[in-house]
Tab-separated table of C-alpha atoms and ligand atoms in Angstrom:
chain	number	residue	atom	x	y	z
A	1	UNK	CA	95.406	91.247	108.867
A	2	UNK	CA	96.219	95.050	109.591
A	3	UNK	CA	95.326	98.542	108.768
A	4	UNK	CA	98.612	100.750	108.798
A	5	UNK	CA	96.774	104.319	109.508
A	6	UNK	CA	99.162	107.253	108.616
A	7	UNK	CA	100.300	110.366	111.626
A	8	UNK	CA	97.017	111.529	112.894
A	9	UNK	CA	98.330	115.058	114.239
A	10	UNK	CA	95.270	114.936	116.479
A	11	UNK	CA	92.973	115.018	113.933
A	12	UNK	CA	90.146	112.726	116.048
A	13	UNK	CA	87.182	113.894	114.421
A	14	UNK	CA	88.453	112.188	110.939
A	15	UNK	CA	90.026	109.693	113.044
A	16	UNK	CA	87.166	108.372	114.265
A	17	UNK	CA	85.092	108.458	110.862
A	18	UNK	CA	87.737	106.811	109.058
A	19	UNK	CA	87.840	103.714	111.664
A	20	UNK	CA	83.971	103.823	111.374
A	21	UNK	CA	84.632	103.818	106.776
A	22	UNK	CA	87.009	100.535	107.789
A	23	UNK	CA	84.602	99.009	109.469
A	24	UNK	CA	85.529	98.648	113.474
A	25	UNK	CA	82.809	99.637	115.825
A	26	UNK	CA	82.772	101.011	119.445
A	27	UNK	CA	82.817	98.866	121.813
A	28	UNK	CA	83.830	98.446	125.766
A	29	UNK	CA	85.208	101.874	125.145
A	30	UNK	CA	87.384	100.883	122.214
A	31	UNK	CA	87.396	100.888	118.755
A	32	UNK	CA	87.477	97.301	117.220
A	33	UNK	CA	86.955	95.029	113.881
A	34	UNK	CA	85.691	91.642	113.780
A	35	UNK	CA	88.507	90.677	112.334
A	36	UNK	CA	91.306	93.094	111.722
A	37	UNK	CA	94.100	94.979	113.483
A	38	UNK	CA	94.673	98.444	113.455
A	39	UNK	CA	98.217	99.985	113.592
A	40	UNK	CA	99.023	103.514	114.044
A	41	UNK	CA	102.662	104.808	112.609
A	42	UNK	CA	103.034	107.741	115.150
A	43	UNK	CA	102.575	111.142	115.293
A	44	UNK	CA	99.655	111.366	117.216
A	45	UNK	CA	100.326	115.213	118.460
A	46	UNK	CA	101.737	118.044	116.696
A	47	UNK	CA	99.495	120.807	115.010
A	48	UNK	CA	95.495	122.047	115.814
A	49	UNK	CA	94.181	119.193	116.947
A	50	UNK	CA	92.158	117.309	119.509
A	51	UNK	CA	95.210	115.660	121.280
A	52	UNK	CA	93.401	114.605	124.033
A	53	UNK	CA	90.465	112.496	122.355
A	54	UNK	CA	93.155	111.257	119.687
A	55	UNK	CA	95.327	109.846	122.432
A	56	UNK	CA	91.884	108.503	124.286
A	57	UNK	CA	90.945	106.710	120.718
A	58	UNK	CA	94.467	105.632	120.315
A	59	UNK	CA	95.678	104.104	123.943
A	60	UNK	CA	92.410	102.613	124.513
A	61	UNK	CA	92.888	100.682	121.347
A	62	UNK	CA	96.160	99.457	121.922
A	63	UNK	CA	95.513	98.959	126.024
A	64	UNK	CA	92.612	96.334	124.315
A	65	UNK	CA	95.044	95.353	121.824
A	66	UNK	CA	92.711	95.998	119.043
A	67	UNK	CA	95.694	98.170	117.591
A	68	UNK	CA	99.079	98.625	117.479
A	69	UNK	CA	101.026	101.290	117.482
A	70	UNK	CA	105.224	102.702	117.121
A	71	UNK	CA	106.775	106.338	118.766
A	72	UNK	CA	106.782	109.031	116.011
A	73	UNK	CA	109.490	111.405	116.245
A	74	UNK	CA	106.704	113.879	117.886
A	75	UNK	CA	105.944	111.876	120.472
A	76	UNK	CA	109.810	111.232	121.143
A	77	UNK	CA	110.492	115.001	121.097
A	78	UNK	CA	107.363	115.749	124.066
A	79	UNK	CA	108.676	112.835	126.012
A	80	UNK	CA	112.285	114.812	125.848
A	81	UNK	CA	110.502	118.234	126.578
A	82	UNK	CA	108.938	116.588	129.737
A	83	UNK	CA	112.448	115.380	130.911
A	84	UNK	CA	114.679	117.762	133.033
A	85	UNK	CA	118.196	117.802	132.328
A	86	UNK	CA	118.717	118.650	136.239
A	87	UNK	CA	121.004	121.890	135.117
A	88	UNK	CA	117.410	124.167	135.240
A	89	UNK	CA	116.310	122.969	131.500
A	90	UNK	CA	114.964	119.607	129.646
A	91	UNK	CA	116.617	117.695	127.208
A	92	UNK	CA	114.260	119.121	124.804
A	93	UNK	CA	114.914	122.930	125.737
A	94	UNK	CA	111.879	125.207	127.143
A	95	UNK	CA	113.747	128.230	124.051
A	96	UNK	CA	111.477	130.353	121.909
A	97	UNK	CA	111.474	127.520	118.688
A	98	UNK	CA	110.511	124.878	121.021
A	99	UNK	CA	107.391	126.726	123.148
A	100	UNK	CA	106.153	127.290	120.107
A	101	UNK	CA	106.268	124.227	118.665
A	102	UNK	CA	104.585	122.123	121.788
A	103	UNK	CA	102.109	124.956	122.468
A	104	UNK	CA	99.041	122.817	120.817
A	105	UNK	CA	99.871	119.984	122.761
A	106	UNK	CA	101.006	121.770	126.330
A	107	UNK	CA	97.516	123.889	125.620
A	108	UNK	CA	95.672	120.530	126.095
A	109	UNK	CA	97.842	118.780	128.339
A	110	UNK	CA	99.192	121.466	130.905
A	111	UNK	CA	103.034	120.924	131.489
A	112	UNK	CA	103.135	118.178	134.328
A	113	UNK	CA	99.799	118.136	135.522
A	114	UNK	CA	98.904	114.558	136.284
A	115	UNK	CA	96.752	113.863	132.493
A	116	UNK	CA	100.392	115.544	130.875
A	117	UNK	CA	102.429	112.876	133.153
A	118	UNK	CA	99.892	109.795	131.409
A	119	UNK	CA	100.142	111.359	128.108
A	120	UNK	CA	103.944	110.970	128.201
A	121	UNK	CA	104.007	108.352	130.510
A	122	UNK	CA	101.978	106.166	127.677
A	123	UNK	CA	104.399	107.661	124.510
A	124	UNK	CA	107.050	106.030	126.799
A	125	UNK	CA	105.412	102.476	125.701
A	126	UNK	CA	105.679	103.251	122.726
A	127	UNK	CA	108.219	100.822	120.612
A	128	UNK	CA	110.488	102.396	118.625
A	129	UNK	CA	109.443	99.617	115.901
A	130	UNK	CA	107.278	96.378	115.255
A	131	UNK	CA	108.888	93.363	113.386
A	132	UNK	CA	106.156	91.473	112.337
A	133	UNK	CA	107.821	89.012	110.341
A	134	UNK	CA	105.805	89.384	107.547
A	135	UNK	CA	105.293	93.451	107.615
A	136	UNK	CA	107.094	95.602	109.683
A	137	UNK	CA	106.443	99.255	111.018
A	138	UNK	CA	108.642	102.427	111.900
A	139	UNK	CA	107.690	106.485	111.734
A	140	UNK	CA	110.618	107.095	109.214
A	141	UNK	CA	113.051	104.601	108.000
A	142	UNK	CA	114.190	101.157	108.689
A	143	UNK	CA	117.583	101.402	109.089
A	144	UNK	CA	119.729	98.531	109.592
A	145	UNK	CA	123.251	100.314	110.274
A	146	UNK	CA	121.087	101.914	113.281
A	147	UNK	CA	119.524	99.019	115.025
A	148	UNK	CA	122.362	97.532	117.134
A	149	UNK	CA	123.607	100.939	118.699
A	150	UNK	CA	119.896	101.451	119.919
A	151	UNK	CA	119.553	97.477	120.631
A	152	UNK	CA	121.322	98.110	124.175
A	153	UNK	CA	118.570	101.204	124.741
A	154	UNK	CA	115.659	99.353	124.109
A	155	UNK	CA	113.575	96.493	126.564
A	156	UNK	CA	111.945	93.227	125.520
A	157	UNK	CA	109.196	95.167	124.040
A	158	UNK	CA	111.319	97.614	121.575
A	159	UNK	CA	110.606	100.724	123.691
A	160	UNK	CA	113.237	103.291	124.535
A	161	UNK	CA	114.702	102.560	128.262
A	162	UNK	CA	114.560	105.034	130.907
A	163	UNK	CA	118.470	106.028	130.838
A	164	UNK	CA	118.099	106.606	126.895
A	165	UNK	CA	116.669	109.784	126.615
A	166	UNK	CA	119.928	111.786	128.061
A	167	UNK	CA	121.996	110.308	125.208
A	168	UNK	CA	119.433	110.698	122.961
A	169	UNK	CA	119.103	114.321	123.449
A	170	UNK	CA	122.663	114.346	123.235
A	171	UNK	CA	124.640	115.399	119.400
A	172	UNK	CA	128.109	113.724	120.049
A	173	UNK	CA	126.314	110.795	121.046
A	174	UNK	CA	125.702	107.607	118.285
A	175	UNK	CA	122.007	106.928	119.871
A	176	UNK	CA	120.774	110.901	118.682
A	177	UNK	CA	121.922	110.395	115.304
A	178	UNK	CA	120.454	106.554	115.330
A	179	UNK	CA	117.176	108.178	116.885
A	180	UNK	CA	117.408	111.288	113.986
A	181	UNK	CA	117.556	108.783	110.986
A	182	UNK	CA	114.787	105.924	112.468
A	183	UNK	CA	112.101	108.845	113.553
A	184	UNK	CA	112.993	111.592	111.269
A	185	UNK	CA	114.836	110.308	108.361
A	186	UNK	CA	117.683	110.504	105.859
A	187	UNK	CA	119.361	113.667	105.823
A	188	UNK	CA	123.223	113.676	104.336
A	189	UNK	CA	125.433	117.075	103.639
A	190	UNK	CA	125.763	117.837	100.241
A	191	UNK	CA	129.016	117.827	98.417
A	192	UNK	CA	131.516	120.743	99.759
A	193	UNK	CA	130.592	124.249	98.379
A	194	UNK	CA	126.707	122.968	97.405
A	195	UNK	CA	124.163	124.783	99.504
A	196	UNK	CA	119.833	125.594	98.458
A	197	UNK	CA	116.779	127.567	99.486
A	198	UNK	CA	114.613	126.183	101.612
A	199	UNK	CA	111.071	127.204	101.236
A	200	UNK	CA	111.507	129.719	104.144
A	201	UNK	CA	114.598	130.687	102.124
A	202	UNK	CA	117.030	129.592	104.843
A	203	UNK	CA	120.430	128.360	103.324
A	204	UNK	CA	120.987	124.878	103.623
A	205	UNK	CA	124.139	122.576	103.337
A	206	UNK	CA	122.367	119.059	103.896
A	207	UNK	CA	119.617	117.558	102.689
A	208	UNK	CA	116.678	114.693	102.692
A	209	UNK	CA	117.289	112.080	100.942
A	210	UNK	CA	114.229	109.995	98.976
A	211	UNK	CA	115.786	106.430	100.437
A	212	UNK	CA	113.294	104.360	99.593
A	213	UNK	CA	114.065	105.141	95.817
A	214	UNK	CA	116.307	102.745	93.959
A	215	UNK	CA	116.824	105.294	91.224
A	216	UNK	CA	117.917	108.099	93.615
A	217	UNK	CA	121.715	107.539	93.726
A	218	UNK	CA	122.806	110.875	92.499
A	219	UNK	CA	122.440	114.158	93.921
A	220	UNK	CA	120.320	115.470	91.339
A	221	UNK	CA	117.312	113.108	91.714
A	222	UNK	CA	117.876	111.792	95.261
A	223	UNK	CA	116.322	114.870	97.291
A	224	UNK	CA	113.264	115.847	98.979
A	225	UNK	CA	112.433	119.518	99.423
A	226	UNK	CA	114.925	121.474	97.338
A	227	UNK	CA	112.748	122.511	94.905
A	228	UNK	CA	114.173	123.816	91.768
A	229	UNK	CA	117.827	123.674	93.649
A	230	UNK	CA	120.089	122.215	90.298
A	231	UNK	CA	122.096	119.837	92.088
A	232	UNK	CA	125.507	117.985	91.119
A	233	UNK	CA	125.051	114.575	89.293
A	234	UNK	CA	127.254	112.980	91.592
A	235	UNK	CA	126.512	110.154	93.325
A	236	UNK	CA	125.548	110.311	97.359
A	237	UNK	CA	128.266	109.549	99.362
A	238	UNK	CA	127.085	106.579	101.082
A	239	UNK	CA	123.500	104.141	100.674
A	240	UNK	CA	123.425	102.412	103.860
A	241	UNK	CA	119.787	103.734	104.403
A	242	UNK	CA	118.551	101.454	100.744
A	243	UNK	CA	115.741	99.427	101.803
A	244	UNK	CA	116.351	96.134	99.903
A	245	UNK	CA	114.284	93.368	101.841
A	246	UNK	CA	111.604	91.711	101.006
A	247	UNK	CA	109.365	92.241	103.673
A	248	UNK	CA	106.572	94.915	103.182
A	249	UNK	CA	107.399	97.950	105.425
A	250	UNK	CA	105.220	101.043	106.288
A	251	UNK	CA	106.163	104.216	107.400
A	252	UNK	CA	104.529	107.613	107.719
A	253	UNK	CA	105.909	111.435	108.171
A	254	UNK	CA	106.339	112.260	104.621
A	255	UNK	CA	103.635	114.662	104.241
A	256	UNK	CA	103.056	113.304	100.924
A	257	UNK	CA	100.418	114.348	98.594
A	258	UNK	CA	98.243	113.384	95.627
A	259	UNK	CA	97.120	109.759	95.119
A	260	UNK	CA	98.196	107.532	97.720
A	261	UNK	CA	100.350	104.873	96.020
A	262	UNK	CA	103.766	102.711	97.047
A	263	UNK	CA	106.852	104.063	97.426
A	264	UNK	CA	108.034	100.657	95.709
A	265	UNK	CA	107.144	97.132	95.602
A	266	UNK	CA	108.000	97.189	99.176
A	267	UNK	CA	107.661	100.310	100.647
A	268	UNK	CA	104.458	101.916	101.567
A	269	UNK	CA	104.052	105.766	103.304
A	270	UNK	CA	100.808	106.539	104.846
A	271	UNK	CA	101.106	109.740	106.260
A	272	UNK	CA	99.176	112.249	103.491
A	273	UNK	CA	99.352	115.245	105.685
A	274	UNK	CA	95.846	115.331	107.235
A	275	UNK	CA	97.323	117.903	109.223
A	276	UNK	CA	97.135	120.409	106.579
A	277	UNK	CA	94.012	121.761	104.452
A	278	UNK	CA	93.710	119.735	101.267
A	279	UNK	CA	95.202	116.330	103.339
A	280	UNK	CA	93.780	113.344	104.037
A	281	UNK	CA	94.043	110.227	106.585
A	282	UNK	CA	95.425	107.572	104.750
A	283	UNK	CA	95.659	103.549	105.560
A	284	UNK	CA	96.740	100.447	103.482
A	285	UNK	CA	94.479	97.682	104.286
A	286	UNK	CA	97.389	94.940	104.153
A	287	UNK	CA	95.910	91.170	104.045
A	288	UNK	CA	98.987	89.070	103.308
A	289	UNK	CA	100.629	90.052	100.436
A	290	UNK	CA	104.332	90.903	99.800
A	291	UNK	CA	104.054	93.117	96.532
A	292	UNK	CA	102.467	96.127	97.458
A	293	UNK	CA	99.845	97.255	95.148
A	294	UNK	CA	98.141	100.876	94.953
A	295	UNK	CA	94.319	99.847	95.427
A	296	UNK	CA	95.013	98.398	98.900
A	297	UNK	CA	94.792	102.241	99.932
A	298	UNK	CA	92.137	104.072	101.197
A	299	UNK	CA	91.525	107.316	102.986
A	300	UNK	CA	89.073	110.045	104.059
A	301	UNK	CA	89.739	113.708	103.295
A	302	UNK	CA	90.642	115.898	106.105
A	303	UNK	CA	87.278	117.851	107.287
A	304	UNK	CA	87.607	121.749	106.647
B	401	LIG	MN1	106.833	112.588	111.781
């Protein structure tokens, strides 16, 4: 029986009081319940945080096996920062945009000291995904038309393979836009001559797409994050991304907000954006059962 715990965004201080709320103790240096698993959906780093004590709660958990845990699309992008793409760069280029972005984390973890080398060296274990059987886990979407072209990057435990991250990092290559949709999700172009604002009032041409939503099959109730943008009532161009199995599957990275509920009967995010003031670290406490229901949630609010 497992407790899915939403992106943590090295938030340990909340971390550790919400495993205390669900019950698991410390113990040989380890967080652990009598008689429950934990499993963390990624996105450990990324934003002010305590990276270092949330990946020292985190690994020693799963190095005890008293959690579980999948490769958020942060983790994937410092693992691709750390990698040199031998032409004086790294797949994830050192530019302005990207600096700034890993600063938090590089601020912790200096760039290839020997703790920065572990720290990546352990987001390389990582799976990309757990199959369960009866529940399965990803950061953003479980997408079938993606699976077999990362199958032949993957090794007996569902991590990335060394020789992955150069095509990975690479745009005319299948495995970066198979790697964009499973850690980052849906994002499709909108019909020709159809553009929006995003909230930094940048002019967009493609958009995220609320996949997990059986009712979302035309443009103008299908997006995420185009605010008050009227769109066309057409219908999306393709649904390959629909989530139509019957086996319970949890994601995070949403950032959603409000009262943590199901996406559908199926579908559960737990990512509620402790990241941000007003979030909270959200879990479902899953025991069995195929129909998702809304009380199975619980959280603590995100300290100030
Ligand atoms: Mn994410």
């Amino acid at each position: 029986m497992y407790d899915i715990i939403g992106d943590i965004h090295g938030r340990a201080d909340e971390l550790e009081a919400f495993l205390l709320k669900l019950g698991y103790e410390r113990r040989n240096s380890a967080y652990r319940h009598p008689e429950r698993k934990a499993i963390f959906v990624g996105d450990f780093i990324d934003g002010q945080g305590q990276h270092r004590k949330t990946i020292d709660i985190c690994r020693s958990m799963v190095e005890q096996e008293t959690a579980l845990a999948v490769m958020g699309n942060h983790e994937f992008n410092a693992i691709c920062y750390s990698i040199s793409d031998g032409a004086g760069d790294f797949l994830r280029p050192h530019n302005e945009k990207n600096i700034r972005d890993h600063a938090e984390f590089i601020a912790e973890f200096p760039f290839q000291s020997r703790i920065h080398q572990e720290a990546i060296s352990w987001f390389k274990t990582l799976p990309l995904f757990l199959d369960l059987g009866e529940l399965r886990i990803i950061h953003a979407v479980w997408h079938h038309t993606s699976f077999p072209i990362v199958a032949p990057f993957l090794d007996e435990n569902n991590c990335l393979t060394p020789d992955a991250y150069v095509p990975a990092s690479d745009k005319s290559h299948p495995l970066y836009h198979a790697i964009e949709y499973l850690l980052k999700g849906v994002e499709l172009e909108l019909p020709p001559g159809v553009s929006f604002r995003d909230k930094k009032g940048n002019l967009r041409t493609a958009a995220r797409i609320r996949w997990w939503d059986e009712q979302a099959i035309h443009w103008s109730n299908a997006t995420i994050g185009t605010g008050q943008a009227e769109l066309p009532n057409t219908p999306l161009p393709e649904q390959s991304y629909r989530y139509t199995d019957t086996v319970p599957l949890f994601v995070g990275h949403y950032w959603m907000n409000g009262q943590p509920r199901p996406m559908s009967d199926q579908v559960a995010c737990v990512d509620y954006s402790v990241a941000r003031p007003g979030g909270r670290l959200v879990a479902y406490r899953w025991s069995g059962e195929q129909k998702l229901i809304q009380d199975n949630f619980t959280w603590i609010d995100r300290n100030q």
